[in-house]
C-alpha cells in the first residue's frame, strides 16, 4: 500500500491537519519535550491543531493528514492542502482506508435516515472515502491511532533524505515473537494474518483479538482467512463485517486481486 519516494530537504516545513476523524491520530502525534527538541533542529512544524496558534500555510514540504473525506468541506480542505504540499502522508486508518467512519457505506440509509439523516443533510455529506480516492498520496502511516514513534522515525527519515522503511509483515509475525497463544486455535476471529504489523501485536498482548486497524498487508489473502475462520465455526457474515470495520473500502481492491466477491 505504501509508495516509496526518496527526497532531500533542508529543514522541511511540516504541517499536521485533520478532516473528518476523532483527532486521535493528531493527539498520538503530540511529541513530548524529549522528542520535540531534537525534532525542531531538523524540521519546522508550521501547522498543528491544538499546538500552533499561528499557522504558516504558505506551503509545505510534508503534511500529515488525519481523517477521511465525508463532506464537501473535507474535500475542499484536502485539495487546498494537496496543492501546497510536496509530500502528503495519510495519517491513520481513517485517512488510509476509511476506517470506522466509512462503515456508513455498508449500512442501508433507510436504517438510520429516520434517526439522523434529515438533520445531517444540510452538512452536504459525501460518501465517506479515504483521502487517496481524491488526491495523490505519497505515503501511508496506518493505525487507529498510528504509533507516535513510527511518526517520529518517519519524519526524521524523510528530513535526512533516507527512504522511510516500509513494514509489510503481518501482525502474526510479532505476535509469534511475543509468544502469545493464538486466537485462531481457540476459534476466535483475529485478523492478524491479513493485517500489517509494526504495532508489536499490542492488542493480542493485552488479550484482545486484532481488528485489523493497520490495514491489509500487500499480499493479504482474505479469502483463505475467511475459509479458515469459517471452518472453525465462525459465521461468514460476521467475518466479513469484522473485515469491513477497518479495511472495508479497500476490500474491493483485494476483491479484484483475489477475484472474490466480498459483498454480502
Ligand atoms: S484512525 Fe482512529 S484515531 Fe485516527 S481519526 Fe480515525 S478513528 Fe480517530
Ligand atoms: S492471535 Fe491473531 S495475530 Fe496472533 S498469531 Fe494468532 S492470528 Fe496471528
Ligand atoms: S493488533 Fe491489530 S488492531 Fe491492534 S494495533 Fe495492531 S493492527 Fe491494530
Tab-separated table of C-alpha atoms and ligand atoms in Angstrom:
chain	number	residue	atom	x	y	z
A	1	UNK	CA	0.000	0.000	0.000
A	2	UNK	CA	2.837	2.404	0.819
A	3	UNK	CA	4.573	4.057	-2.132
A	4	UNK	CA	8.190	4.982	-1.568
A	5	UNK	CA	9.937	8.120	-2.708
A	6	UNK	CA	13.278	9.490	-1.521
A	7	UNK	CA	13.667	13.225	-1.096
A	8	UNK	CA	16.239	15.511	0.462
A	9	UNK	CA	15.026	18.551	2.303
A	10	UNK	CA	16.625	21.432	4.149
A	11	UNK	CA	14.665	21.897	7.375
A	12	UNK	CA	11.370	20.858	5.813
A	13	UNK	CA	8.179	22.677	6.666
A	14	UNK	CA	5.825	20.157	8.250
A	15	UNK	CA	2.084	20.531	8.823
A	16	UNK	CA	-0.492	18.394	10.596
A	17	UNK	CA	-4.115	18.636	9.546
A	18	UNK	CA	-7.354	16.823	10.243
A	19	UNK	CA	-10.570	16.410	8.308
A	20	UNK	CA	-13.390	14.083	9.462
A	21	UNK	CA	-11.931	11.948	12.246
A	22	UNK	CA	-11.752	11.844	16.006
A	23	UNK	CA	-8.442	13.749	16.385
A	24	UNK	CA	-6.916	10.618	17.915
A	25	UNK	CA	-4.245	10.450	15.219
A	26	UNK	CA	-3.258	14.073	15.803
A	27	UNK	CA	-3.205	13.532	19.549
A	28	UNK	CA	-0.996	10.498	19.091
A	29	UNK	CA	1.472	12.701	17.213
A	30	UNK	CA	1.867	15.223	20.018
A	31	UNK	CA	5.504	14.951	20.859
A	32	UNK	CA	6.882	15.377	24.340
A	33	UNK	CA	9.781	17.613	25.272
A	34	UNK	CA	12.367	14.897	24.675
A	35	UNK	CA	11.006	14.335	21.181
A	36	UNK	CA	10.339	17.884	20.133
A	37	UNK	CA	13.759	19.426	20.850
A	38	UNK	CA	15.746	17.166	18.510
A	39	UNK	CA	12.892	17.348	16.002
A	40	UNK	CA	12.879	21.145	15.806
A	41	UNK	CA	16.536	21.034	14.763
A	42	UNK	CA	15.701	19.159	11.587
A	43	UNK	CA	12.132	20.235	10.746
A	44	UNK	CA	9.958	23.296	11.112
A	45	UNK	CA	6.478	22.375	12.372
A	46	UNK	CA	4.405	25.192	10.888
A	47	UNK	CA	0.855	23.928	11.422
A	48	UNK	CA	-0.531	21.690	14.138
A	49	UNK	CA	-4.033	21.910	15.650
A	50	UNK	CA	-4.017	22.227	19.472
A	51	UNK	CA	-0.393	23.399	19.449
A	52	UNK	CA	0.211	26.132	16.886
A	53	UNK	CA	-1.895	29.204	17.390
A	54	UNK	CA	-0.448	30.865	14.293
A	55	UNK	CA	-0.042	28.731	11.218
A	56	UNK	CA	2.171	29.380	8.226
A	57	UNK	CA	0.099	27.889	5.429
A	58	UNK	CA	2.055	29.297	2.520
A	59	UNK	CA	3.367	25.876	1.527
A	60	UNK	CA	4.580	22.595	2.994
A	61	UNK	CA	7.240	20.024	2.360
A	62	UNK	CA	5.358	17.370	4.317
A	63	UNK	CA	1.748	17.269	5.514
A	64	UNK	CA	0.227	14.582	7.707
A	65	UNK	CA	-3.497	14.398	7.050
A	66	UNK	CA	-5.804	12.720	9.559
A	67	UNK	CA	-9.333	11.647	8.744
A	68	UNK	CA	-11.379	10.704	5.726
A	69	UNK	CA	-13.420	12.689	3.241
A	70	UNK	CA	-17.026	12.765	4.424
A	71	UNK	CA	-18.177	16.242	3.439
A	72	UNK	CA	-17.630	18.868	0.774
A	73	UNK	CA	-15.661	20.905	3.272
A	74	UNK	CA	-13.299	17.962	3.861
A	75	UNK	CA	-12.717	17.746	0.140
A	76	UNK	CA	-12.090	21.471	-0.188
A	77	UNK	CA	-9.528	21.447	2.646
A	78	UNK	CA	-7.835	18.316	1.334
A	79	UNK	CA	-7.458	19.665	-2.191
A	80	UNK	CA	-6.227	23.037	-0.973
A	81	UNK	CA	-3.558	21.451	1.228
A	82	UNK	CA	-2.549	18.996	-1.505
A	83	UNK	CA	-1.850	21.838	-3.906
A	84	UNK	CA	0.604	23.410	-1.458
A	85	UNK	CA	2.326	20.204	-0.353
A	86	UNK	CA	5.248	18.242	-1.771
A	87	UNK	CA	4.703	15.062	0.251
A	88	UNK	CA	1.268	14.167	1.546
A	89	UNK	CA	1.033	11.439	4.180
A	90	UNK	CA	-2.184	9.596	5.030
A	91	UNK	CA	-2.148	9.575	8.816
A	92	UNK	CA	-4.109	6.779	10.439
A	93	UNK	CA	-6.768	4.283	9.495
A	94	UNK	CA	-9.470	6.783	8.529
A	95	UNK	CA	-7.191	8.558	6.056
A	96	UNK	CA	-5.642	5.323	4.747
A	97	UNK	CA	-8.639	3.038	4.372
A	98	UNK	CA	-11.700	4.966	5.521
A	99	UNK	CA	-11.617	3.245	8.902
A	100	UNK	CA	-14.576	3.053	11.219
A	101	UNK	CA	-16.453	6.156	9.921
A	102	UNK	CA	-16.556	4.589	6.451
A	103	UNK	CA	-18.655	1.746	7.841
A	104	UNK	CA	-21.555	4.022	6.990
A	105	UNK	CA	-21.069	2.891	3.391
A	106	UNK	CA	-22.190	-0.595	4.367
A	107	UNK	CA	-25.353	0.432	6.173
A	108	UNK	CA	-28.653	0.907	4.423
A	109	UNK	CA	-29.560	4.608	4.517
A	110	UNK	CA	-33.164	3.648	5.321
A	111	UNK	CA	-31.972	2.088	8.583
A	112	UNK	CA	-30.749	5.365	10.039
A	113	UNK	CA	-32.354	8.038	7.906
A	114	UNK	CA	-35.308	8.354	10.281
A	115	UNK	CA	-32.901	8.908	13.179
A	116	UNK	CA	-30.307	11.350	11.928
A	117	UNK	CA	-30.139	11.707	8.192
A	118	UNK	CA	-32.561	14.612	7.845
A	119	UNK	CA	-30.531	16.597	10.386
A	120	UNK	CA	-27.267	15.940	8.590
A	121	UNK	CA	-28.428	16.654	5.052
A	122	UNK	CA	-27.543	20.307	5.439
A	123	UNK	CA	-23.923	19.339	6.058
A	124	UNK	CA	-23.711	18.219	2.431
A	125	UNK	CA	-22.185	14.870	3.268
A	126	UNK	CA	-20.297	12.889	0.684
A	127	UNK	CA	-19.891	9.124	0.697
A	128	UNK	CA	-17.081	8.553	3.228
A	129	UNK	CA	-13.841	7.690	1.458
A	130	UNK	CA	-10.098	7.533	2.142
A	131	UNK	CA	-8.104	10.536	1.003
A	132	UNK	CA	-6.292	8.757	-1.824
A	133	UNK	CA	-9.596	8.437	-3.600
A	134	UNK	CA	-9.472	12.200	-4.165
A	135	UNK	CA	-5.826	13.279	-4.216
A	136	UNK	CA	-2.395	11.766	-4.726
A	137	UNK	CA	-0.842	10.404	-1.533
A	138	UNK	CA	2.876	9.709	-1.292
A	139	UNK	CA	2.972	7.736	1.977
A	140	UNK	CA	0.680	5.927	4.375
A	141	UNK	CA	1.122	5.685	8.152
A	142	UNK	CA	-1.632	3.323	9.269
A	143	UNK	CA	-3.179	2.546	12.641
A	144	UNK	CA	-6.052	3.660	14.812
A	145	UNK	CA	-4.265	5.605	16.068
A	146	UNK	CA	-0.793	5.408	14.492
A	147	UNK	CA	2.213	4.885	16.710
A	148	UNK	CA	3.971	8.104	17.741
A	149	UNK	CA	7.439	6.578	17.379
A	150	UNK	CA	6.595	5.457	13.876
A	151	UNK	CA	5.601	9.046	13.000
A	152	UNK	CA	8.791	10.408	14.558
A	153	UNK	CA	11.015	7.935	12.746
A	154	UNK	CA	9.210	8.678	9.513
A	155	UNK	CA	9.753	12.453	9.848
A	156	UNK	CA	13.420	12.008	10.709
A	157	UNK	CA	13.999	9.650	7.794
A	158	UNK	CA	12.394	11.988	5.274
A	159	UNK	CA	14.144	15.060	6.639
A	160	UNK	CA	17.513	13.305	6.447
A	161	UNK	CA	16.879	12.067	2.912
A	162	UNK	CA	16.544	8.450	3.977
A	163	UNK	CA	13.985	6.111	2.481
A	164	UNK	CA	11.304	5.514	5.149
A	165	UNK	CA	11.188	1.799	5.849
A	166	UNK	CA	8.113	0.016	4.649
A	167	UNK	CA	6.779	-2.618	7.042
A	168	UNK	CA	4.929	-5.405	5.295
A	169	UNK	CA	4.916	-8.296	7.761
A	170	UNK	CA	1.578	-9.300	9.281
A	171	UNK	CA	0.676	-8.797	12.936
A	172	UNK	CA	1.120	-12.557	13.411
A	173	UNK	CA	4.887	-12.164	12.927
A	174	UNK	CA	5.300	-10.028	16.052
A	175	UNK	CA	2.558	-11.932	17.847
A	176	UNK	CA	4.533	-15.164	17.481
A	177	UNK	CA	7.715	-13.436	18.662
A	178	UNK	CA	5.746	-12.271	21.688
A	179	UNK	CA	4.774	-15.902	22.310
A	180	UNK	CA	1.049	-15.162	22.518
A	181	UNK	CA	-1.436	-18.010	22.386
A	182	UNK	CA	-3.142	-17.839	19.013
A	183	UNK	CA	-6.811	-16.816	18.985
A	184	UNK	CA	-7.373	-18.818	15.800
A	185	UNK	CA	-6.568	-22.015	17.703
A	186	UNK	CA	-9.451	-21.146	20.008
A	187	UNK	CA	-11.750	-20.464	17.039
A	188	UNK	CA	-11.804	-16.717	17.640
A	189	UNK	CA	-11.930	-14.099	14.923
A	190	UNK	CA	-8.483	-12.494	14.699
A	191	UNK	CA	-7.381	-10.503	11.629
A	192	UNK	CA	-3.657	-10.651	12.418
A	193	UNK	CA	-2.800	-12.807	9.374
A	194	UNK	CA	-4.025	-10.192	6.861
A	195	UNK	CA	-3.069	-7.037	8.784
A	196	UNK	CA	0.148	-5.030	8.577
A	197	UNK	CA	2.064	-5.265	11.845
A	198	UNK	CA	4.676	-2.976	13.437
A	199	UNK	CA	2.330	-2.409	16.377
A	200	UNK	CA	4.106	-5.130	18.383
A	201	UNK	CA	0.778	-7.050	18.341
A	202	UNK	CA	-0.286	-4.770	21.162
A	203	UNK	CA	-3.939	-5.861	21.220
A	204	UNK	CA	-3.193	-9.569	21.341
A	205	UNK	CA	-0.548	-8.995	24.026
A	206	UNK	CA	-3.345	-7.399	26.042
A	207	UNK	CA	-5.769	-10.276	25.494
A	208	UNK	CA	-7.753	-8.786	22.592
A	209	UNK	CA	-8.029	-10.019	19.032
A	210	UNK	CA	-6.596	-7.942	16.182
A	211	UNK	CA	-9.320	-5.939	14.424
A	212	UNK	CA	-7.057	-5.001	11.536
A	213	UNK	CA	-6.620	-1.299	12.274
A	214	UNK	CA	-3.322	-1.066	10.386
A	215	UNK	CA	-4.873	-2.143	7.129
A	216	UNK	CA	-4.190	-5.090	4.847
A	217	UNK	CA	-0.739	-6.481	4.087
A	218	UNK	CA	0.292	-6.205	0.422
A	219	UNK	CA	-0.281	-9.926	-0.082
A	220	UNK	CA	-3.312	-10.270	2.223
A	221	UNK	CA	-5.377	-13.281	1.234
A	222	UNK	CA	-8.761	-12.521	2.685
A	223	UNK	CA	-10.479	-15.465	1.058
A	224	UNK	CA	-8.138	-18.017	2.629
A	225	UNK	CA	-8.618	-16.455	6.048
A	226	UNK	CA	-12.393	-16.358	5.575
A	227	UNK	CA	-12.370	-20.092	4.711
A	228	UNK	CA	-10.154	-20.908	7.688
A	229	UNK	CA	-12.302	-18.931	10.127
A	230	UNK	CA	-15.472	-20.366	8.657
A	231	UNK	CA	-14.107	-23.906	9.095
A	232	UNK	CA	-13.614	-23.042	12.749
A	233	UNK	CA	-17.303	-22.314	13.039
A	234	UNK	CA	-17.400	-18.523	12.692
A	235	UNK	CA	-20.301	-17.136	10.726
A	236	UNK	CA	-19.194	-15.803	7.342
A	237	UNK	CA	-21.247	-12.598	7.659
A	238	UNK	CA	-19.552	-11.857	10.996
A	239	UNK	CA	-16.157	-12.385	9.423
A	240	UNK	CA	-16.868	-10.025	6.551
A	241	UNK	CA	-18.414	-7.440	8.868
A	242	UNK	CA	-15.275	-7.509	11.008
A	243	UNK	CA	-13.125	-7.025	7.927
A	244	UNK	CA	-15.236	-4.060	6.882
A	245	UNK	CA	-14.575	-2.296	10.196
A	246	UNK	CA	-11.155	-1.031	9.134
A	247	UNK	CA	-10.462	-2.053	5.551
A	248	UNK	CA	-13.966	-2.104	4.145
A	249	UNK	CA	-13.383	0.467	1.458
A	250	UNK	CA	-10.165	-1.206	0.416
A	251	UNK	CA	-11.794	-4.604	0.165
A	252	UNK	CA	-12.921	-4.117	-3.436
A	253	UNK	CA	-9.226	-3.792	-4.360
A	254	UNK	CA	-8.484	-7.008	-2.509
A	255	UNK	CA	-11.522	-8.466	-4.123
A	256	UNK	CA	-10.080	-7.776	-7.576
A	257	UNK	CA	-6.731	-9.195	-6.536
A	258	UNK	CA	-8.234	-12.396	-5.237
A	259	UNK	CA	-11.091	-12.491	-7.729
A	260	UNK	CA	-13.553	-12.918	-4.906
A	261	UNK	CA	-16.805	-11.246	-4.055
A	262	UNK	CA	-16.924	-9.747	-0.567
A	263	UNK	CA	-20.334	-8.183	-0.901
A	264	UNK	CA	-22.807	-9.730	1.465
B	1	LIG	S1	-7.765	6.464	12.617
B	1	LIG	FE1	-8.684	6.114	14.633
B	1	LIG	S2	-7.664	7.609	15.962
B	1	LIG	FE2	-7.335	8.279	13.829
B	1	LIG	S3	-9.013	9.702	13.371
B	1	LIG	FE3	-9.665	7.665	12.683
B	1	LIG	S4	-10.824	6.833	14.439
B	1	LIG	FE4	-9.597	8.538	15.227
B	2	LIG	S1	-3.554	-14.402	17.798
B	2	LIG	FE1	-4.021	-13.325	15.894
B	2	LIG	S2	-2.212	-12.096	15.492
B	2	LIG	FE2	-1.615	-13.622	16.980
B	2	LIG	S3	-0.773	-15.308	15.751
B	2	LIG	FE3	-2.943	-15.754	16.104
B	2	LIG	S4	-3.983	-14.908	14.308
B	2	LIG	FE4	-1.944	-14.001	14.377
B	3	LIG	S1	-3.047	-5.728	16.917
B	3	LIG	FE1	-4.334	-5.265	15.136
B	3	LIG	S2	-5.941	-3.922	15.902
B	3	LIG	FE2	-4.296	-3.943	17.438
B	3	LIG	S3	-2.963	-2.193	16.935
B	3	LIG	FE3	-2.131	-3.993	15.873
B	3	LIG	S4	-3.090	-3.923	13.856
B	3	LIG	FE4	-4.296	-2.600	15.159
